[in-house]
């Protein structure tokens, strides 16, 4: 069985960036992706903040360009979903169904997926008014009314970002006002949100339904205490109720946080020798879920894998 210098698991911006840097460092590189390369980029119709593109570029087109660049440099791609990672005879074995891929180094770049809004019509309106990233899509809601759902740092940060763009920002917090567990955001973020006249906090409510024909036109809010429902006219819904990292395949190979993320040092090295991680699969800490951030981490992971291979 052939042994690759590095196997990159995941084809989002972190994995694709690693796939560009790894072959340039002389490593035989294989990328495993369960679907089309691109990850969450594929859900973004227009990206305006990726360096080097004067005009907006679709997430699909950006991912396609990154893959083509990686292939030109020598990276190979296979469609496969990793199910386990095992250390055997001094190398890693990435198991994907009935296939096994051996590698001296592995870069985990399988990302994380946002926890979906459990409301009627929410899934159908993704990309048509329902978004999981205000930095990505907030610009399209200039001078409009939007609703942010969540009570943590992410939701409060999204609300503040949108308050500079939207005409009105509503922030739906699930727990009632006065509940000590209602808000998990840092005190500094709370102070900014509560003092911003463009943000209105809606306490003790949940989104029961997202409504609209061509796009979002309103949401149906339900009071979590009384069960009473009322419509709220909005043009967009931004969801920040948590993330779920795609790390089931890493269980047993490296310690994970309680939330399932991978811990790394600043050079993307994990506790396990020859195993690196980049992108949204890493412990969040202070990182932002942005393509350019993931790409930089993918480059660092590849460079660290190069150093590991040299000492192998």
PDB file of C-alpha atoms in Angstrom:
ATOM      1  CA  UNK A   1       0.000   0.000   0.000  1.00  0.00           C
ATOM      2  CA  UNK A   2       1.426   3.392  -1.010  1.00  0.00           C
ATOM      3  CA  UNK A   3       2.240   5.934   1.657  1.00  0.00           C
ATOM      4  CA  UNK A   4       1.607   9.594   0.972  1.00  0.00           C
ATOM      5  CA  UNK A   5       3.687  12.362   2.474  1.00  0.00           C
ATOM      6  CA  UNK A   6       0.515  14.101   3.558  1.00  0.00           C
ATOM      7  CA  UNK A   7      -3.180  13.356   3.345  1.00  0.00           C
ATOM      8  CA  UNK A   8      -5.467  16.355   3.727  1.00  0.00           C
ATOM      9  CA  UNK A   9      -8.946  15.453   4.902  1.00  0.00           C
ATOM     10  CA  UNK A  10     -11.427  18.123   3.882  1.00  0.00           C
ATOM     11  CA  UNK A  11     -11.701  20.329   0.829  1.00  0.00           C
ATOM     12  CA  UNK A  12     -12.818  23.650   2.250  1.00  0.00           C
ATOM     13  CA  UNK A  13     -10.629  26.772   2.140  1.00  0.00           C
ATOM     14  CA  UNK A  14      -8.282  25.372   4.803  1.00  0.00           C
ATOM     15  CA  UNK A  15      -7.825  22.050   3.027  1.00  0.00           C
ATOM     16  CA  UNK A  16      -7.501  23.632  -0.412  1.00  0.00           C
ATOM     17  CA  UNK A  17      -4.918  26.112   0.828  1.00  0.00           C
ATOM     18  CA  UNK A  18      -2.943  23.261   2.395  1.00  0.00           C
ATOM     19  CA  UNK A  19      -3.217  21.413  -0.928  1.00  0.00           C
ATOM     20  CA  UNK A  20      -1.582  24.377  -2.661  1.00  0.00           C
ATOM     21  CA  UNK A  21       1.289  24.699  -0.196  1.00  0.00           C
ATOM     22  CA  UNK A  22       2.034  21.002   0.384  1.00  0.00           C
ATOM     23  CA  UNK A  23       3.028  19.973  -3.176  1.00  0.00           C
ATOM     24  CA  UNK A  24       5.058  23.162  -3.558  1.00  0.00           C
ATOM     25  CA  UNK A  25       7.042  21.924  -0.569  1.00  0.00           C
ATOM     26  CA  UNK A  26       7.764  18.705  -2.456  1.00  0.00           C
ATOM     27  CA  UNK A  27       5.261  16.498  -0.647  1.00  0.00           C
ATOM     28  CA  UNK A  28       3.144  13.858  -2.384  1.00  0.00           C
ATOM     29  CA  UNK A  29      -0.256  15.191  -1.488  1.00  0.00           C
ATOM     30  CA  UNK A  30      -3.688  13.616  -1.451  1.00  0.00           C
ATOM     31  CA  UNK A  31      -6.915  15.449  -0.630  1.00  0.00           C
ATOM     32  CA  UNK A  32      -9.954  13.506   0.540  1.00  0.00           C
ATOM     33  CA  UNK A  33     -13.311  15.266   0.279  1.00  0.00           C
ATOM     34  CA  UNK A  34     -16.677  13.602   0.694  1.00  0.00           C
ATOM     35  CA  UNK A  35     -18.390  15.926  -1.804  1.00  0.00           C
ATOM     36  CA  UNK A  36     -17.384  18.808  -4.037  1.00  0.00           C
ATOM     37  CA  UNK A  37     -14.346  20.717  -2.763  1.00  0.00           C
ATOM     38  CA  UNK A  38     -15.270  24.057  -1.273  1.00  0.00           C
ATOM     39  CA  UNK A  39     -16.922  23.285   2.039  1.00  0.00           C
ATOM     40  CA  UNK A  40     -19.055  26.186   3.279  1.00  0.00           C
ATOM     41  CA  UNK A  41     -17.801  28.312   0.380  1.00  0.00           C
ATOM     42  CA  UNK A  42     -20.293  26.456  -1.796  1.00  0.00           C
ATOM     43  CA  UNK A  43     -23.152  27.956   0.236  1.00  0.00           C
ATOM     44  CA  UNK A  44     -21.983  31.525  -0.371  1.00  0.00           C
ATOM     45  CA  UNK A  45     -23.384  33.084  -3.554  1.00  0.00           C
ATOM     46  CA  UNK A  46     -21.065  36.109  -3.514  1.00  0.00           C
ATOM     47  CA  UNK A  47     -17.780  36.753  -1.693  1.00  0.00           C
ATOM     48  CA  UNK A  48     -16.560  40.346  -1.647  1.00  0.00           C
ATOM     49  CA  UNK A  49     -13.834  40.222   0.999  1.00  0.00           C
ATOM     50  CA  UNK A  50     -11.387  37.588  -0.263  1.00  0.00           C
ATOM     51  CA  UNK A  51      -8.079  39.290  -1.158  1.00  0.00           C
ATOM     52  CA  UNK A  52      -7.224  39.562  -4.817  1.00  0.00           C
ATOM     53  CA  UNK A  53     -10.735  39.745  -6.283  1.00  0.00           C
ATOM     54  CA  UNK A  54     -11.895  43.245  -7.159  1.00  0.00           C
ATOM     55  CA  UNK A  55     -15.347  42.058  -8.165  1.00  0.00           C
ATOM     56  CA  UNK A  56     -17.471  39.657  -6.083  1.00  0.00           C
ATOM     57  CA  UNK A  57     -16.784  35.992  -6.741  1.00  0.00           C
ATOM     58  CA  UNK A  58     -19.078  33.089  -5.968  1.00  0.00           C
ATOM     59  CA  UNK A  59     -17.967  30.575  -3.379  1.00  0.00           C
ATOM     60  CA  UNK A  60     -18.184  27.825  -6.002  1.00  0.00           C
ATOM     61  CA  UNK A  61     -15.906  29.708  -8.398  1.00  0.00           C
ATOM     62  CA  UNK A  62     -13.360  30.532  -5.691  1.00  0.00           C
ATOM     63  CA  UNK A  63     -13.240  26.895  -4.567  1.00  0.00           C
ATOM     64  CA  UNK A  64     -12.885  25.720  -8.170  1.00  0.00           C
ATOM     65  CA  UNK A  65      -9.958  28.078  -8.751  1.00  0.00           C
ATOM     66  CA  UNK A  66      -8.239  26.891  -5.561  1.00  0.00           C
ATOM     67  CA  UNK A  67      -8.684  23.248  -6.545  1.00  0.00           C
ATOM     68  CA  UNK A  68      -7.363  23.869 -10.058  1.00  0.00           C
ATOM     69  CA  UNK A  69      -4.338  25.636  -8.595  1.00  0.00           C
ATOM     70  CA  UNK A  70      -3.666  22.721  -6.226  1.00  0.00           C
ATOM     71  CA  UNK A  71      -4.000  20.183  -9.044  1.00  0.00           C
ATOM     72  CA  UNK A  72      -1.652  22.179 -11.263  1.00  0.00           C
ATOM     73  CA  UNK A  73       0.931  22.018  -8.489  1.00  0.00           C
ATOM     74  CA  UNK A  74       0.558  18.248  -8.145  1.00  0.00           C
ATOM     75  CA  UNK A  75      -2.071  17.564  -5.485  1.00  0.00           C
ATOM     76  CA  UNK A  76      -4.410  14.650  -6.151  1.00  0.00           C
ATOM     77  CA  UNK A  77      -8.073  14.557  -5.157  1.00  0.00           C
ATOM     78  CA  UNK A  78     -10.275  11.612  -4.224  1.00  0.00           C
ATOM     79  CA  UNK A  79     -13.946  11.553  -3.306  1.00  0.00           C
ATOM     80  CA  UNK A  80     -14.088   9.793   0.037  1.00  0.00           C
ATOM     81  CA  UNK A  81     -15.461  10.424   3.529  1.00  0.00           C
ATOM     82  CA  UNK A  82     -13.064   9.725   6.375  1.00  0.00           C
ATOM     83  CA  UNK A  83     -14.571   7.559   9.086  1.00  0.00           C
ATOM     84  CA  UNK A  84     -11.557   6.864  11.302  1.00  0.00           C
ATOM     85  CA  UNK A  85      -7.906   7.743  11.842  1.00  0.00           C
ATOM     86  CA  UNK A  86      -5.536   5.110  13.238  1.00  0.00           C
ATOM     87  CA  UNK A  87      -1.811   5.101  13.992  1.00  0.00           C
ATOM     88  CA  UNK A  88      -0.169   1.934  12.635  1.00  0.00           C
ATOM     89  CA  UNK A  89       3.497   1.049  12.087  1.00  0.00           C
ATOM     90  CA  UNK A  90       4.596   4.626  12.640  1.00  0.00           C
ATOM     91  CA  UNK A  91       2.289   6.179  10.043  1.00  0.00           C
ATOM     92  CA  UNK A  92      -1.314   7.278   9.935  1.00  0.00           C
ATOM     93  CA  UNK A  93      -4.101   5.328   8.285  1.00  0.00           C
ATOM     94  CA  UNK A  94      -7.102   7.349   7.166  1.00  0.00           C
ATOM     95  CA  UNK A  95     -10.005   4.956   6.849  1.00  0.00           C
ATOM     96  CA  UNK A  96     -12.828   5.897   4.509  1.00  0.00           C
ATOM     97  CA  UNK A  97     -15.406   3.171   4.197  1.00  0.00           C
ATOM     98  CA  UNK A  98     -13.578   0.188   2.736  1.00  0.00           C
ATOM     99  CA  UNK A  99     -10.568   2.253   1.668  1.00  0.00           C
ATOM    100  CA  UNK A 100      -7.399   2.941   3.656  1.00  0.00           C
ATOM    101  CA  UNK A 101      -5.016   5.794   2.873  1.00  0.00           C
ATOM    102  CA  UNK A 102      -1.586   5.741   4.552  1.00  0.00           C
ATOM    103  CA  UNK A 103       0.315   8.947   5.238  1.00  0.00           C
ATOM    104  CA  UNK A 104       3.272  10.204   7.212  1.00  0.00           C
ATOM    105  CA  UNK A 105       1.326  13.355   8.051  1.00  0.00           C
ATOM    106  CA  UNK A 106      -2.387  14.152   8.117  1.00  0.00           C
ATOM    107  CA  UNK A 107      -4.053  17.548   8.055  1.00  0.00           C
ATOM    108  CA  UNK A 108      -7.574  17.565   9.488  1.00  0.00           C
ATOM    109  CA  UNK A 109      -9.565  20.247   7.697  1.00  0.00           C
ATOM    110  CA  UNK A 110     -13.085  18.858   7.899  1.00  0.00           C
ATOM    111  CA  UNK A 111     -14.511  22.088   9.297  1.00  0.00           C
ATOM    112  CA  UNK A 112     -17.619  22.601  11.355  1.00  0.00           C
ATOM    113  CA  UNK A 113     -21.206  23.098  10.463  1.00  0.00           C
ATOM    114  CA  UNK A 114     -23.498  25.675  12.082  1.00  0.00           C
ATOM    115  CA  UNK A 115     -26.295  24.356  14.215  1.00  0.00           C
ATOM    116  CA  UNK A 116     -29.365  24.821  12.083  1.00  0.00           C
ATOM    117  CA  UNK A 117     -32.300  26.935  13.156  1.00  0.00           C
ATOM    118  CA  UNK A 118     -35.032  24.451  14.173  1.00  0.00           C
ATOM    119  CA  UNK A 119     -37.913  26.397  12.662  1.00  0.00           C
ATOM    120  CA  UNK A 120     -40.373  25.725   9.882  1.00  0.00           C
ATOM    121  CA  UNK A 121     -39.171  27.213   6.618  1.00  0.00           C
ATOM    122  CA  UNK A 122     -35.650  27.940   7.863  1.00  0.00           C
ATOM    123  CA  UNK A 123     -33.869  25.398   5.696  1.00  0.00           C
ATOM    124  CA  UNK A 124     -35.841  26.376   2.617  1.00  0.00           C
ATOM    125  CA  UNK A 125     -34.769  30.010   3.015  1.00  0.00           C
ATOM    126  CA  UNK A 126     -31.022  29.427   3.386  1.00  0.00           C
ATOM    127  CA  UNK A 127     -29.411  31.672   0.787  1.00  0.00           C
ATOM    128  CA  UNK A 128     -32.711  33.512   0.337  1.00  0.00           C
ATOM    129  CA  UNK A 129     -32.717  35.530   3.538  1.00  0.00           C
ATOM    130  CA  UNK A 130     -31.517  33.021   6.119  1.00  0.00           C
ATOM    131  CA  UNK A 131     -27.774  33.231   6.725  1.00  0.00           C
ATOM    132  CA  UNK A 132     -25.263  31.819   9.168  1.00  0.00           C
ATOM    133  CA  UNK A 133     -22.634  34.519   8.582  1.00  0.00           C
ATOM    134  CA  UNK A 134     -23.228  38.268   8.906  1.00  0.00           C
ATOM    135  CA  UNK A 135     -19.710  39.129   7.730  1.00  0.00           C
ATOM    136  CA  UNK A 136     -20.379  37.147   4.555  1.00  0.00           C
ATOM    137  CA  UNK A 137     -23.921  38.316   3.804  1.00  0.00           C
ATOM    138  CA  UNK A 138     -24.638  41.408   5.887  1.00  0.00           C
ATOM    139  CA  UNK A 139     -23.868  43.768   3.010  1.00  0.00           C
ATOM    140  CA  UNK A 140     -26.918  42.486   1.132  1.00  0.00           C
ATOM    141  CA  UNK A 141     -29.198  43.733   3.918  1.00  0.00           C
ATOM    142  CA  UNK A 142     -28.207  47.379   3.967  1.00  0.00           C
ATOM    143  CA  UNK A 143     -31.054  49.589   5.238  1.00  0.00           C
ATOM    144  CA  UNK A 144     -33.253  46.555   5.892  1.00  0.00           C
ATOM    145  CA  UNK A 145     -34.642  44.936   9.035  1.00  0.00           C
ATOM    146  CA  UNK A 146     -32.947  41.755  10.214  1.00  0.00           C
ATOM    147  CA  UNK A 147     -33.236  39.307  13.071  1.00  0.00           C
ATOM    148  CA  UNK A 148     -30.234  37.714  14.805  1.00  0.00           C
ATOM    149  CA  UNK A 149     -30.886  34.526  16.761  1.00  0.00           C
ATOM    150  CA  UNK A 150     -28.664  33.564  19.700  1.00  0.00           C
ATOM    151  CA  UNK A 151     -27.348  34.650  23.068  1.00  0.00           C
ATOM    152  CA  UNK A 152     -23.606  34.045  22.883  1.00  0.00           C
ATOM    153  CA  UNK A 153     -20.559  35.966  21.701  1.00  0.00           C
ATOM    154  CA  UNK A 154     -21.256  35.052  18.085  1.00  0.00           C
ATOM    155  CA  UNK A 155     -24.817  36.376  18.074  1.00  0.00           C
ATOM    156  CA  UNK A 156     -23.886  39.601  19.870  1.00  0.00           C
ATOM    157  CA  UNK A 157     -20.956  40.162  17.514  1.00  0.00           C
ATOM    158  CA  UNK A 158     -23.219  39.561  14.504  1.00  0.00           C
ATOM    159  CA  UNK A 159     -25.780  42.032  15.853  1.00  0.00           C
ATOM    160  CA  UNK A 160     -23.123  44.717  16.278  1.00  0.00           C
ATOM    161  CA  UNK A 161     -21.764  44.100  12.787  1.00  0.00           C
ATOM    162  CA  UNK A 162     -25.235  44.309  11.268  1.00  0.00           C
ATOM    163  CA  UNK A 163     -26.142  47.444  13.205  1.00  0.00           C
ATOM    164  CA  UNK A 164     -23.757  49.368  10.944  1.00  0.00           C
ATOM    165  CA  UNK A 165     -25.526  48.078   7.857  1.00  0.00           C
ATOM    166  CA  UNK A 166     -29.165  47.318   8.569  1.00  0.00           C
ATOM    167  CA  UNK A 167     -31.918  49.796   9.319  1.00  0.00           C
ATOM    168  CA  UNK A 168     -33.042  47.764  12.336  1.00  0.00           C
ATOM    169  CA  UNK A 169     -31.563  44.777  14.131  1.00  0.00           C
ATOM    170  CA  UNK A 170     -33.611  42.514  16.376  1.00  0.00           C
ATOM    171  CA  UNK A 171     -31.765  40.082  18.631  1.00  0.00           C
ATOM    172  CA  UNK A 172     -33.805  37.064  19.692  1.00  0.00           C
ATOM    173  CA  UNK A 173     -32.596  35.574  22.994  1.00  0.00           C
ATOM    174  CA  UNK A 174     -34.188  32.280  23.945  1.00  0.00           C
ATOM    175  CA  UNK A 175     -34.257  32.742  27.721  1.00  0.00           C
ATOM    176  CA  UNK A 176     -36.349  35.396  29.517  1.00  0.00           C
ATOM    177  CA  UNK A 177     -34.794  38.636  30.686  1.00  0.00           C
ATOM    178  CA  UNK A 178     -33.411  38.284  34.184  1.00  0.00           C
ATOM    179  CA  UNK A 179     -32.485  34.636  33.754  1.00  0.00           C
ATOM    180  CA  UNK A 180     -28.795  34.427  34.746  1.00  0.00           C
ATOM    181  CA  UNK A 181     -28.244  31.960  31.893  1.00  0.00           C
ATOM    182  CA  UNK A 182     -30.014  34.097  29.287  1.00  0.00           C
ATOM    183  CA  UNK A 183     -26.877  35.660  27.826  1.00  0.00           C
ATOM    184  CA  UNK A 184     -23.525  33.947  27.425  1.00  0.00           C
ATOM    185  CA  UNK A 185     -21.822  36.821  25.608  1.00  0.00           C
ATOM    186  CA  UNK A 186     -18.904  38.640  27.209  1.00  0.00           C
ATOM    187  CA  UNK A 187     -19.744  41.656  29.361  1.00  0.00           C
ATOM    188  CA  UNK A 188     -18.059  44.042  26.928  1.00  0.00           C
ATOM    189  CA  UNK A 189     -20.220  42.771  24.066  1.00  0.00           C
ATOM    190  CA  UNK A 190     -23.358  42.999  26.177  1.00  0.00           C
ATOM    191  CA  UNK A 191     -22.630  46.610  27.039  1.00  0.00           C
ATOM    192  CA  UNK A 192     -22.185  47.540  23.389  1.00  0.00           C
ATOM    193  CA  UNK A 193     -25.338  45.738  22.251  1.00  0.00           C
ATOM    194  CA  UNK A 194     -27.565  47.024  25.040  1.00  0.00           C
ATOM    195  CA  UNK A 195     -26.429  50.600  24.413  1.00  0.00           C
ATOM    196  CA  UNK A 196     -26.832  50.489  20.625  1.00  0.00           C
ATOM    197  CA  UNK A 197     -30.089  52.282  19.672  1.00  0.00           C
ATOM    198  CA  UNK A 198     -30.310  50.319  16.415  1.00  0.00           C
ATOM    199  CA  UNK A 199     -30.503  46.960  18.226  1.00  0.00           C
ATOM    200  CA  UNK A 200     -33.629  45.755  20.000  1.00  0.00           C
ATOM    201  CA  UNK A 201     -33.306  42.664  22.204  1.00  0.00           C
ATOM    202  CA  UNK A 202     -36.307  40.319  22.215  1.00  0.00           C
ATOM    203  CA  UNK A 203     -36.192  38.273  25.389  1.00  0.00           C
ATOM    204  CA  UNK A 204     -37.610  34.799  25.939  1.00  0.00           C
ATOM    205  CA  UNK A 205     -38.582  34.071  22.351  1.00  0.00           C
ATOM    206  CA  UNK A 206     -37.855  31.435  19.738  1.00  0.00           C
ATOM    207  CA  UNK A 207     -38.375  31.407  16.002  1.00  0.00           C
ATOM    208  CA  UNK A 208     -41.250  29.077  15.206  1.00  0.00           C
ATOM    209  CA  UNK A 209     -41.380  29.733  11.463  1.00  0.00           C
ATOM    210  CA  UNK A 210     -39.589  31.661   8.718  1.00  0.00           C
ATOM    211  CA  UNK A 211     -42.030  33.011   6.146  1.00  0.00           C
ATOM    212  CA  UNK A 212     -41.760  34.465   2.653  1.00  0.00           C
ATOM    213  CA  UNK A 213     -42.258  33.686  -1.017  1.00  0.00           C
ATOM    214  CA  UNK A 214     -39.128  34.701  -2.958  1.00  0.00           C
ATOM    215  CA  UNK A 215     -37.198  35.556   0.197  1.00  0.00           C
ATOM    216  CA  UNK A 216     -37.698  36.152   3.893  1.00  0.00           C
ATOM    217  CA  UNK A 217     -40.595  38.467   4.613  1.00  0.00           C
ATOM    218  CA  UNK A 218     -41.287  37.748   8.276  1.00  0.00           C
ATOM    219  CA  UNK A 219     -40.769  35.314  11.129  1.00  0.00           C
ATOM    220  CA  UNK A 220     -43.240  33.878  13.587  1.00  0.00           C
ATOM    221  CA  UNK A 221     -41.951  34.361  17.128  1.00  0.00           C
ATOM    222  CA  UNK A 222     -43.127  32.216  20.026  1.00  0.00           C
ATOM    223  CA  UNK A 223     -42.908  33.274  23.659  1.00  0.00           C
ATOM    224  CA  UNK A 224     -41.102  30.429  25.442  1.00  0.00           C
ATOM    225  CA  UNK A 225     -43.046  30.997  28.659  1.00  0.00           C
ATOM    226  CA  UNK A 226     -46.621  31.585  27.509  1.00  0.00           C
ATOM    227  CA  UNK A 227     -46.496  29.993  24.087  1.00  0.00           C
ATOM    228  CA  UNK A 228     -48.075  33.081  22.537  1.00  0.00           C
ATOM    229  CA  UNK A 229     -47.080  33.705  18.933  1.00  0.00           C
ATOM    230  CA  UNK A 230     -46.658  36.911  16.951  1.00  0.00           C
ATOM    231  CA  UNK A 231     -45.293  37.787  13.512  1.00  0.00           C
ATOM    232  CA  UNK A 232     -42.278  40.062  13.082  1.00  0.00           C
ATOM    233  CA  UNK A 233     -41.620  41.593   9.643  1.00  0.00           C
ATOM    234  CA  UNK A 234     -37.910  41.192   8.732  1.00  0.00           C
ATOM    235  CA  UNK A 235     -35.920  40.856   5.523  1.00  0.00           C
ATOM    236  CA  UNK A 236     -33.227  38.531   6.857  1.00  0.00           C
ATOM    237  CA  UNK A 237     -32.475  36.071   9.637  1.00  0.00           C
ATOM    238  CA  UNK A 238     -28.938  35.511  10.920  1.00  0.00           C
ATOM    239  CA  UNK A 239     -28.453  32.398  13.024  1.00  0.00           C
ATOM    240  CA  UNK A 240     -25.750  32.021  15.670  1.00  0.00           C
ATOM    241  CA  UNK A 241     -26.788  29.207  17.974  1.00  0.00           C
ATOM    242  CA  UNK A 242     -23.566  27.256  17.946  1.00  0.00           C
ATOM    243  CA  UNK A 243     -21.369  25.057  15.783  1.00  0.00           C
ATOM    244  CA  UNK A 244     -20.788  21.338  15.504  1.00  0.00           C
ATOM    245  CA  UNK A 245     -17.257  20.349  14.407  1.00  0.00           C
ATOM    246  CA  UNK A 246     -16.887  17.461  11.973  1.00  0.00           C
ATOM    247  CA  UNK A 247     -14.530  15.428  14.149  1.00  0.00           C
ATOM    248  CA  UNK A 248     -16.242  12.070  14.679  1.00  0.00           C
ATOM    249  CA  UNK A 249     -13.554  10.450  12.513  1.00  0.00           C
ATOM    250  CA  UNK A 250     -10.828  11.759  14.852  1.00  0.00           C
ATOM    251  CA  UNK A 251     -12.143  10.178  18.024  1.00  0.00           C
ATOM    252  CA  UNK A 252      -9.456   8.014  19.595  1.00  0.00           C
ATOM    253  CA  UNK A 253      -6.696   9.540  17.489  1.00  0.00           C
ATOM    254  CA  UNK A 254      -6.311  12.820  19.368  1.00  0.00           C
ATOM    255  CA  UNK A 255      -7.968  14.376  22.435  1.00  0.00           C
ATOM    256  CA  UNK A 256     -10.924  16.614  21.587  1.00  0.00           C
ATOM    257  CA  UNK A 257     -12.484  19.407  23.601  1.00  0.00           C
ATOM    258  CA  UNK A 258     -15.825  18.858  25.329  1.00  0.00           C
ATOM    259  CA  UNK A 259     -17.451  20.497  22.318  1.00  0.00           C
ATOM    260  CA  UNK A 260     -15.583  18.180  19.934  1.00  0.00           C
ATOM    261  CA  UNK A 261     -12.971  20.573  18.551  1.00  0.00           C
ATOM    262  CA  UNK A 262      -9.265  19.837  17.962  1.00  0.00           C
ATOM    263  CA  UNK A 263      -6.670  21.743  19.966  1.00  0.00           C
ATOM    264  CA  UNK A 264      -3.541  22.935  18.190  1.00  0.00           C
ATOM    265  CA  UNK A 265      -0.576  25.174  18.854  1.00  0.00           C
ATOM    266  CA  UNK A 266      -0.003  28.325  16.733  1.00  0.00           C
ATOM    267  CA  UNK A 267       1.653  26.181  14.042  1.00  0.00           C
ATOM    268  CA  UNK A 268      -1.461  23.975  13.721  1.00  0.00           C
ATOM    269  CA  UNK A 269       0.223  20.997  15.432  1.00  0.00           C
ATOM    270  CA  UNK A 270      -1.969  18.735  17.562  1.00  0.00           C
ATOM    271  CA  UNK A 271      -0.890  16.582  20.498  1.00  0.00           C
ATOM    272  CA  UNK A 272      -0.493  13.602  18.147  1.00  0.00           C
ATOM    273  CA  UNK A 273       2.762  13.436  16.120  1.00  0.00           C
ATOM    274  CA  UNK A 274       2.233  14.093  12.435  1.00  0.00           C
ATOM    275  CA  UNK A 275      -1.377  15.203  12.884  1.00  0.00           C
ATOM    276  CA  UNK A 276      -2.247  18.811  12.124  1.00  0.00           C
ATOM    277  CA  UNK A 277      -5.542  20.679  12.025  1.00  0.00           C
ATOM    278  CA  UNK A 278      -6.694  23.838  10.274  1.00  0.00           C
ATOM    279  CA  UNK A 279      -9.875  25.800   9.798  1.00  0.00           C
ATOM    280  CA  UNK A 280     -13.168  25.561  11.637  1.00  0.00           C
ATOM    281  CA  UNK A 281     -12.325  22.107  12.999  1.00  0.00           C
ATOM    282  CA  UNK A 282      -9.919  23.806  15.429  1.00  0.00           C
ATOM    283  CA  UNK A 283     -10.898  24.977  18.886  1.00  0.00           C
ATOM    284  CA  UNK A 284     -12.622  28.328  18.238  1.00  0.00           C
ATOM    285  CA  UNK A 285     -11.019  30.455  20.981  1.00  0.00           C
ATOM    286  CA  UNK A 286     -10.626  33.835  19.278  1.00  0.00           C
ATOM    287  CA  UNK A 287     -10.660  32.674  15.644  1.00  0.00           C
ATOM    288  CA  UNK A 288     -13.274  33.872  13.149  1.00  0.00           C
ATOM    289  CA  UNK A 289     -15.066  31.634  10.689  1.00  0.00           C
ATOM    290  CA  UNK A 290     -13.741  33.351   7.563  1.00  0.00           C
ATOM    291  CA  UNK A 291     -12.369  31.785   4.388  1.00  0.00           C
ATOM    292  CA  UNK A 292      -9.207  33.886   4.496  1.00  0.00           C
ATOM    293  CA  UNK A 293      -8.532  32.832   8.098  1.00  0.00           C
ATOM    294  CA  UNK A 294      -9.024  29.155   7.254  1.00  0.00           C
ATOM    295  CA  UNK A 295      -6.784  29.500   4.208  1.00  0.00           C
ATOM    296  CA  UNK A 296      -3.971  30.986   6.280  1.00  0.00           C
ATOM    297  CA  UNK A 297      -4.259  28.143   8.775  1.00  0.00           C
ATOM    298  CA  UNK A 298      -4.179  25.588   5.956  1.00  0.00           C
ATOM    299  CA  UNK A 299      -0.941  27.114   4.688  1.00  0.00           C
ATOM    300  CA  UNK A 300       0.580  26.956   8.183  1.00  0.00           C
ATOM    301  CA  UNK A 301      -0.511  23.338   8.603  1.00  0.00           C
ATOM    302  CA  UNK A 302       1.130  22.380   5.297  1.00  0.00           C
ATOM    303  CA  UNK A 303       4.377  24.099   6.239  1.00  0.00           C
ATOM    304  CA  UNK A 304       4.376  22.312   9.591  1.00  0.00           C
ATOM    305  CA  UNK A 305       3.708  19.009   7.839  1.00  0.00           C
ATOM    306  CA  UNK A 306       6.715  19.719   5.612  1.00  0.00           C
ATOM    307  CA  UNK A 307       8.926  20.117   8.662  1.00  0.00           C
ATOM    308  CA  UNK A 308       7.552  16.892  10.132  1.00  0.00           C
ATOM    309  CA  UNK A 309       8.220  14.983   6.898  1.00  0.00           C
ATOM    310  CA  UNK A 310      11.789  16.200   6.773  1.00  0.00           C
ATOM    311  CA  UNK A 311      12.420  14.821  10.253  1.00  0.00           C
ATOM    312  CA  UNK A 312      10.466  11.603   9.626  1.00  0.00           C
TER     313      UNK A 312
END
